[in-house]
Amino acid sequence: MALIGSGLAAATPAAAAGDDPTQPTDGPCAYTPTPDEPAARPVPLPPDPRRTPSRGTVDVLLRTNLGQIPLELDRAEAPCTVQSFLHLVRHRFYNHTSCHRLTAYPTLKVLQCGDPTGTGEGGPGYRYKDELPTDLPPAPTDPTGARRVYARGVLAMANAGPDTNGSQFFLVYGDSALRPNYTIFGTTTRTGLETLDRAAAGGVTPTPEDPAPVDGPPALPTRIMVAQIRR
């Protein structure tokens, strides 16, 4: 099942994208404005240095109403994604936002966050390229071999198709079978998994049409109060 993550955003400073605010940045990440999908919150394009940091890890902490979710971002695995995520954290893009989607399928168990509108349609006003994993093990539940295991604890970008990364991301609380079309850029810790399990235990919000849904807003509202870089 597709994980929808719109990419949208505000104009960038002229130094980052040239004189035309509709053009991508000049560096290797080519952050590209999406004027038809404006930013859910004002934010410039990320910096895009010629030598994008591609070594080491960065710790980020999501403080939620259900507990802390520590994240370890891996620059080597997805340098452009980590650079964008840190940029959005610095601009407080994720503060006071709701995680809008919980899935509870047997083969897909994720919490999706990163849209300030809480609708699943919002983003930062820009998009950027995929940095897809190449070494994930085959999902044992998929005899075709097309799907791979996104393991419990993985942090990955949601998207709406190839090279449409923006601000929305998902955290895997149970091993999931997905086509390897989603950039993995970090992991969470045991503390983070305890928070995710708390959200998952509440299930998905029922509706009159579907009293026992497996995909939709978390029944136990999950809100990122503050996202902060630790180191």
Coordinates of C-alpha atoms in Angstrom, one line a residue, residues 119-228:
T119 CA -4.3 15.7 6.6
G120 CA -1.6 13.7 4.8
E121 CA -1.6 16.3 2.0
G122 CA 0.8 18.9 3.4
G123 CA 4.5 19.3 3.0
P124 CA 7.4 21.8 2.9
G125 CA 7.0 23.3 -0.5
Y126 CA 9.8 21.3 -2.1
R127 CA 10.6 17.8 -3.2
Y128 CA 13.9 15.9 -3.8
K129 CA 15.3 12.7 -5.1
D130 CA 15.0 9.2 -3.7
E131 CA 18.0 7.6 -1.9
L132 CA 16.6 4.0 -1.9
P133 CA 17.9 1.0 0.0
T134 CA 19.5 -1.7 -2.0
D135 CA 20.2 -4.4 0.6
L136 CA 16.9 -5.1 2.3
P137 CA 16.0 -8.8 2.8
P138 CA 13.1 -10.2 0.8
A139 CA 9.8 -10.2 2.7
P140 CA 8.9 -13.9 3.6
T141 CA 5.2 -13.0 3.1
D142 CA 5.7 -12.1 -0.6
P143 CA 6.4 -15.1 -2.8
T144 CA 7.1 -12.8 -5.8
G145 CA 10.1 -11.3 -4.1
A146 CA 9.1 -7.8 -5.0
R147 CA 8.6 -6.6 -1.4
R148 CA 11.3 -6.2 1.1
V149 CA 11.4 -6.1 4.9
Y150 CA 11.3 -2.7 6.5
A151 CA 12.3 -3.8 9.9
R152 CA 10.8 -2.7 13.3
G153 CA 12.5 0.5 14.3
V154 CA 13.2 1.8 10.8
L155 CA 12.7 5.5 9.9
A156 CA 11.8 6.2 6.3
M157 CA 10.4 8.9 4.0
A158 CA 6.8 8.7 2.8
N159 CA 6.3 9.7 -0.8
A160 CA 3.7 10.0 -3.6
G161 CA 5.8 8.4 -6.3
P162 CA 9.4 8.5 -7.5
D163 CA 11.5 11.5 -6.3
T164 CA 8.6 13.2 -4.4
N165 CA 10.1 13.2 -0.9
G166 CA 9.1 16.2 1.2
S167 CA 8.5 16.3 4.9
Q168 CA 6.4 13.3 5.7
F169 CA 8.1 10.3 7.2
F170 CA 7.1 7.0 8.8
L171 CA 8.3 4.9 11.7
V172 CA 8.0 1.1 11.5
Y173 CA 6.7 -0.5 14.7
G174 CA 6.4 -4.0 13.3
D175 CA 8.3 -5.7 10.5
S176 CA 6.6 -4.6 7.3
A177 CA 6.6 -5.8 3.7
L178 CA 7.0 -3.0 1.2
R179 CA 8.5 -2.5 -2.2
P180 CA 11.9 -0.8 -1.7
N181 CA 10.6 2.5 -2.9
Y182 CA 11.0 4.4 0.3
T183 CA 14.2 6.1 1.5
I184 CA 15.5 4.8 4.8
F185 CA 17.4 7.4 6.7
G186 CA 17.6 6.3 10.3
T187 CA 16.3 4.2 13.1
T188 CA 14.7 4.7 16.5
T189 CA 15.6 3.2 19.9
R190 CA 13.9 0.9 22.4
T191 CA 12.5 4.1 24.1
G192 CA 11.1 5.2 20.7
L193 CA 9.6 1.8 20.0
E194 CA 7.8 1.8 23.4
T195 CA 6.2 5.1 22.4
L196 CA 5.3 3.7 19.0
D197 CA 3.8 0.6 20.6
R198 CA 1.7 2.9 22.9
A199 CA 0.3 4.6 19.8
A200 CA -0.3 1.3 18.0
A201 CA -2.0 -0.3 21.0
G202 CA -4.8 2.4 20.7
G203 CA -5.6 1.2 17.2
V204 CA -7.0 3.2 14.3
T205 CA -9.9 5.6 14.7
P206 CA -13.2 3.8 13.9
T207 CA -15.8 5.4 11.6
P208 CA -19.5 4.6 11.1
E209 CA -18.6 2.9 7.8
D210 CA -15.7 0.9 9.3
P211 CA -15.9 0.2 13.0
A212 CA -12.6 -1.8 12.9
P213 CA -10.3 0.0 10.5
V214 CA -6.6 -1.0 9.9
D215 CA -5.6 2.3 8.2
G216 CA -6.3 5.8 9.3
P217 CA -5.8 8.4 12.0
P218 CA -4.5 6.9 15.3
A219 CA -7.3 6.4 17.8
L220 CA -4.9 7.6 20.5
P221 CA -3.9 11.0 19.1
T222 CA -0.1 11.2 18.7
R223 CA 1.4 14.6 18.5
I224 CA 5.0 15.8 18.1
M225 CA 5.3 18.6 20.6
V226 CA 9.0 19.5 19.8
A227 CA 11.6 18.0 17.5
Q228 CA 15.2 18.9 18.4

